[in-house]
Short mmCIF file of C-alpha atoms and ligand atoms in Angstrom, two decimals:
data_model
loop_
_atom_site.label_atom_id
_atom_site.label_comp_id
_atom_site.label_asym_id
_atom_site.label_seq_id
_atom_site.Cartn_x
_atom_site.Cartn_y
_atom_site.Cartn_z
CA MET A 1 -1.59 82.14 -15.21
CA ASN A 2 1.35 82.36 -17.48
CA GLU A 3 1.66 78.91 -18.86
CA LYS A 4 3.84 78.24 -21.65
CA PRO A 5 2.21 76.68 -24.66
CA THR A 6 2.94 73.02 -25.05
CA PRO A 7 5.35 72.69 -28.07
CA GLU A 8 3.91 70.92 -31.02
CA PRO A 9 5.64 67.59 -31.56
CA THR A 10 8.42 67.84 -34.22
CA MET A 11 8.44 65.53 -37.20
CA ASP A 12 12.06 64.60 -37.94
CA ILE A 13 13.10 63.53 -41.28
CA ASN A 14 15.93 61.54 -39.57
CA LEU A 15 14.90 58.06 -38.66
CA PRO A 16 16.42 56.66 -35.53
CA GLN A 17 19.92 55.69 -36.14
CA ARG A 18 19.26 52.01 -35.40
CA LEU A 19 16.75 52.06 -38.42
CA TYR A 20 19.21 53.67 -40.69
CA ASP A 21 21.92 51.07 -39.72
CA GLY A 22 19.37 48.23 -40.29
CA TYR A 23 18.33 49.62 -43.61
CA ARG A 24 22.01 49.80 -44.70
CA ALA A 25 22.60 46.26 -43.66
CA PHE A 26 19.41 45.30 -45.67
CA ARG A 27 20.69 47.07 -48.79
CA ALA A 28 24.13 45.49 -48.39
CA GLY A 29 22.83 42.09 -47.45
CA ARG A 30 19.45 40.82 -47.89
CA LEU A 31 18.32 43.16 -50.92
CA PRO A 32 20.93 41.79 -53.47
CA THR A 33 20.23 38.09 -52.65
CA GLU A 34 16.53 38.69 -52.89
CA GLN A 35 16.48 41.39 -55.55
CA SER A 36 14.79 39.37 -58.21
CA ARG A 37 12.17 38.18 -55.72
CA TYR A 38 11.30 41.79 -54.94
CA ARG A 39 11.23 42.74 -58.68
CA GLU A 40 8.93 39.95 -59.40
CA LEU A 41 6.73 40.82 -56.47
CA ALA A 42 6.58 44.52 -57.62
CA GLU A 43 5.51 43.48 -61.18
CA ARG A 44 3.06 40.58 -60.32
CA GLY A 45 1.92 41.79 -57.08
CA GLN A 46 1.85 39.65 -53.80
CA ALA A 47 0.39 36.22 -53.65
CA PRO A 48 1.15 34.97 -50.22
CA GLU A 49 -0.53 31.77 -49.27
CA THR A 50 -0.48 32.32 -45.52
CA MET A 51 -2.08 34.88 -43.42
CA VAL A 52 -0.98 35.34 -39.78
CA VAL A 53 -2.98 37.21 -37.20
CA GLY A 54 -0.29 38.00 -34.48
CA CYS A 55 0.39 39.99 -31.50
CA CYS A 56 2.07 43.54 -31.76
CA ASP A 57 4.64 42.28 -29.31
CA SER A 58 8.17 43.05 -30.60
CA ARG A 59 9.41 39.53 -29.59
CA VAL A 60 6.86 37.65 -31.67
CA ALA A 61 7.52 38.63 -35.29
CA PRO A 62 5.85 35.98 -37.61
CA GLU A 63 8.36 36.57 -40.31
CA ALA A 64 11.16 35.79 -37.85
CA ILE A 65 9.56 32.82 -36.34
CA PHE A 66 8.52 31.26 -39.67
CA ASP A 67 11.63 32.37 -41.50
CA ALA A 68 9.71 33.95 -44.11
CA GLY A 69 10.91 36.12 -47.04
CA PRO A 70 9.20 38.99 -48.89
CA GLY A 71 5.77 38.07 -50.15
CA GLU A 72 5.27 35.00 -48.20
CA LEU A 73 3.13 35.97 -45.19
CA PHE A 74 0.29 38.36 -45.12
CA VAL A 75 0.29 39.68 -41.46
CA VAL A 76 -2.00 41.68 -39.31
CA ARG A 77 -0.91 42.20 -35.73
CA ASN A 78 -2.78 43.71 -32.92
CA VAL A 79 -2.65 43.88 -29.17
CA ALA A 80 -2.91 40.25 -27.89
CA ASN A 81 -3.57 38.85 -31.25
CA LEU A 82 -7.44 38.94 -31.08
CA VAL A 83 -9.85 38.40 -33.76
CA PRO A 84 -13.05 40.31 -33.01
CA PRO A 85 -16.46 38.95 -34.04
CA TYR A 86 -17.99 39.81 -37.38
CA SER A 87 -19.49 43.18 -36.85
CA PRO A 88 -20.24 45.24 -39.97
CA ASP A 89 -21.41 48.27 -38.14
CA GLY A 90 -19.81 50.95 -40.07
CA LEU A 91 -17.06 51.66 -37.51
CA TYR A 92 -13.33 51.25 -38.08
CA HIS A 93 -12.25 47.65 -38.14
CA GLY A 94 -8.55 47.30 -39.09
CA VAL A 95 -8.29 43.57 -38.14
CA SER A 96 -11.66 42.72 -39.94
CA ALA A 97 -10.52 44.72 -43.17
CA ALA A 98 -7.30 42.75 -43.17
CA LEU A 99 -9.08 39.43 -42.93
CA GLU A 100 -11.35 40.54 -45.73
CA TYR A 101 -8.65 41.40 -48.09
CA GLY A 102 -6.53 38.45 -47.13
CA VAL A 103 -9.28 35.98 -47.70
CA THR A 104 -11.53 37.45 -50.41
CA VAL A 105 -8.91 39.15 -52.50
CA LEU A 106 -5.52 37.47 -51.86
CA ARG A 107 -7.25 34.16 -51.38
CA VAL A 108 -4.89 32.88 -48.76
CA LYS A 109 -5.06 29.15 -48.25
CA HIS A 110 -3.86 29.02 -44.57
CA LEU A 111 -4.89 31.41 -41.71
CA VAL A 112 -3.00 31.19 -38.69
CA VAL A 113 -3.71 32.84 -35.24
CA LEU A 114 -0.48 33.11 -33.50
CA GLY A 115 -0.54 33.59 -29.73
CA HIS A 116 2.40 33.80 -27.36
CA ALA A 117 3.39 33.49 -23.79
CA ARG A 118 3.99 36.45 -21.52
CA CYS A 119 1.60 38.60 -23.65
CA GLY A 120 1.39 42.13 -22.17
CA GLY A 121 -2.34 42.57 -23.41
CA ILE A 122 -3.43 39.43 -21.68
CA GLN A 123 -1.54 40.44 -18.47
CA ALA A 124 -3.22 43.87 -18.62
CA PHE A 125 -6.65 42.35 -18.79
CA ALA A 126 -5.89 39.75 -15.90
CA SER A 127 -4.57 42.53 -13.57
CA ASN A 128 -7.34 44.99 -14.54
CA ALA A 129 -4.61 47.60 -15.28
CA PRO A 130 -5.48 51.10 -16.41
CA THR A 131 -5.66 50.83 -20.20
CA GLY A 132 -6.18 54.27 -21.70
CA ASP A 133 -8.80 55.28 -24.39
CA PHE A 134 -8.44 52.25 -26.55
CA ILE A 135 -6.78 49.25 -25.05
CA GLY A 136 -9.30 48.53 -22.40
CA LYS A 137 -12.04 48.42 -24.96
CA TRP A 138 -10.02 46.15 -27.35
CA ILE A 139 -8.89 43.70 -24.60
CA SER A 140 -12.46 43.52 -23.30
CA LEU A 141 -12.72 40.97 -26.06
CA LEU A 142 -10.89 38.61 -23.76
CA GLY A 143 -13.92 38.63 -21.34
CA PRO A 144 -15.58 35.49 -22.64
CA ALA A 145 -12.32 33.55 -22.68
CA ALA A 146 -11.45 34.63 -19.20
CA ALA A 147 -14.90 33.49 -18.05
CA SER A 148 -14.29 30.11 -19.31
CA VAL A 149 -10.83 29.52 -17.84
CA GLN A 150 -11.01 26.99 -15.05
CA SER A 151 -8.16 28.29 -12.91
CA GLN A 152 -8.40 31.34 -10.68
CA ARG A 153 -6.60 34.53 -11.49
CA GLU A 154 -4.18 34.05 -8.69
CA ASP A 155 -2.98 30.96 -10.10
CA GLY A 156 0.36 30.95 -11.95
CA ASP A 157 -1.30 28.99 -14.82
CA PHE A 158 -4.06 31.51 -15.43
CA LEU A 159 -2.19 33.65 -17.91
CA LYS A 160 -1.16 30.78 -20.09
CA GLN A 161 -4.69 29.40 -20.05
CA LEU A 162 -6.12 32.63 -20.85
CA GLU A 163 -3.50 33.03 -23.72
CA GLN A 164 -4.54 29.76 -25.16
CA THR A 165 -8.19 29.82 -24.58
CA SER A 166 -8.47 33.34 -26.13
CA LEU A 167 -6.60 31.99 -29.12
CA LYS A 168 -9.36 29.28 -29.40
CA ARG A 169 -12.06 32.01 -29.00
CA SER A 170 -10.46 33.98 -31.97
CA LEU A 171 -10.62 30.94 -34.10
CA ASP A 172 -14.30 30.75 -33.22
CA ASN A 173 -14.81 34.40 -34.04
CA LEU A 174 -12.94 33.90 -37.47
CA LYS A 175 -15.83 31.50 -38.39
CA THR A 176 -18.36 34.30 -37.70
CA PHE A 177 -16.94 35.95 -40.89
CA PRO A 178 -19.05 34.67 -43.70
CA PHE A 179 -16.19 34.93 -46.24
CA VAL A 180 -13.99 32.89 -43.87
CA ARG A 181 -16.70 30.39 -43.32
CA ALA A 182 -17.46 30.04 -46.92
CA ALA A 183 -13.81 29.60 -47.88
CA SER A 184 -13.10 27.00 -45.25
CA GLU A 185 -16.45 25.14 -46.10
CA ARG A 186 -15.27 24.59 -49.58
CA ASN A 187 -11.83 23.61 -48.20
CA ALA A 188 -10.10 26.62 -49.83
CA LEU A 189 -8.95 27.98 -46.45
CA ALA A 190 -7.47 26.15 -43.43
CA LEU A 191 -7.55 27.67 -39.92
CA PHE A 192 -4.78 27.01 -37.52
CA GLY A 193 -3.79 28.17 -33.93
CA ALA A 194 -0.29 28.35 -32.87
CA TYR A 195 1.37 29.36 -29.60
CA PHE A 196 5.11 30.65 -29.27
CA ASP A 197 6.91 30.40 -26.02
CA VAL A 198 9.05 33.55 -26.03
CA ALA A 199 11.63 32.21 -23.42
CA THR A 200 12.27 28.84 -25.18
CA GLY A 201 11.40 29.64 -28.74
CA GLU A 202 9.13 26.72 -28.92
CA LEU A 203 6.20 26.64 -31.00
CA SER A 204 3.23 24.60 -30.30
CA VAL A 205 0.10 24.05 -32.60
CA LEU A 206 -3.40 23.62 -31.63
CA GLU A 207 -4.81 20.19 -32.18
CA GLN A 208 -8.34 21.27 -32.98
CA GLU A 209 -10.14 18.06 -32.17
CA SER A 210 -8.57 17.60 -28.73
CA GLY A 211 -8.15 21.34 -27.96
CA ARG A 212 -4.51 20.64 -26.81
CA PHE A 213 -1.54 22.53 -28.01
CA VAL A 214 1.16 19.93 -29.14
CA ALA A 215 4.77 20.76 -29.86
CA ALA A 216 5.49 21.64 -33.49
CA ARG A 217 7.28 18.94 -35.61
CA ASP A 218 10.93 19.48 -36.34
ZN1 LIG B 1 1.15 39.86 -27.00
#
């Protein structure tokens, strides 16, 4: 066998051109208008009032959907916007770490789980697609929600129901974190569920008593 060694991946100091162009536009446009805000945030630190748990999906950026400026949203994004149950087992928990920081250090007042239509993570779970070393384990968190969805996997409605049911499950999981429960019990933290329709741009909000999603007010 005379196989060529696999070349090491190269680290290029040149970012993709699109990012340079975007940064140039930021320096020319947004930075001058928000310069004082950035300086203030640098000196005093961040104090966002809202935390968002969103999906990695490039179409569902919380800062864009909520028209948020620097320092306004504390965001953690993951595949399928899932909140795992509280599990302090000494392993690596990025989402839980962000929750702990947002709730106990930043003391955010509002915590929003932001789900969305056409979620690839949800589709992967529903179709039993091969999911590599990490995704399969992660989206197995969808199992309990999937078991409680009424429609069958073949139904067109199944994915939307799973997206919305798993969002409710994530809100339930949030309440398994002692610091989340404690903050919400003393009315220092309010929990919300919201669902973004990528095609229409419509946002609906979970009405927690009825369990229904209703269109966000204009
Ligand atoms: Zn998604």
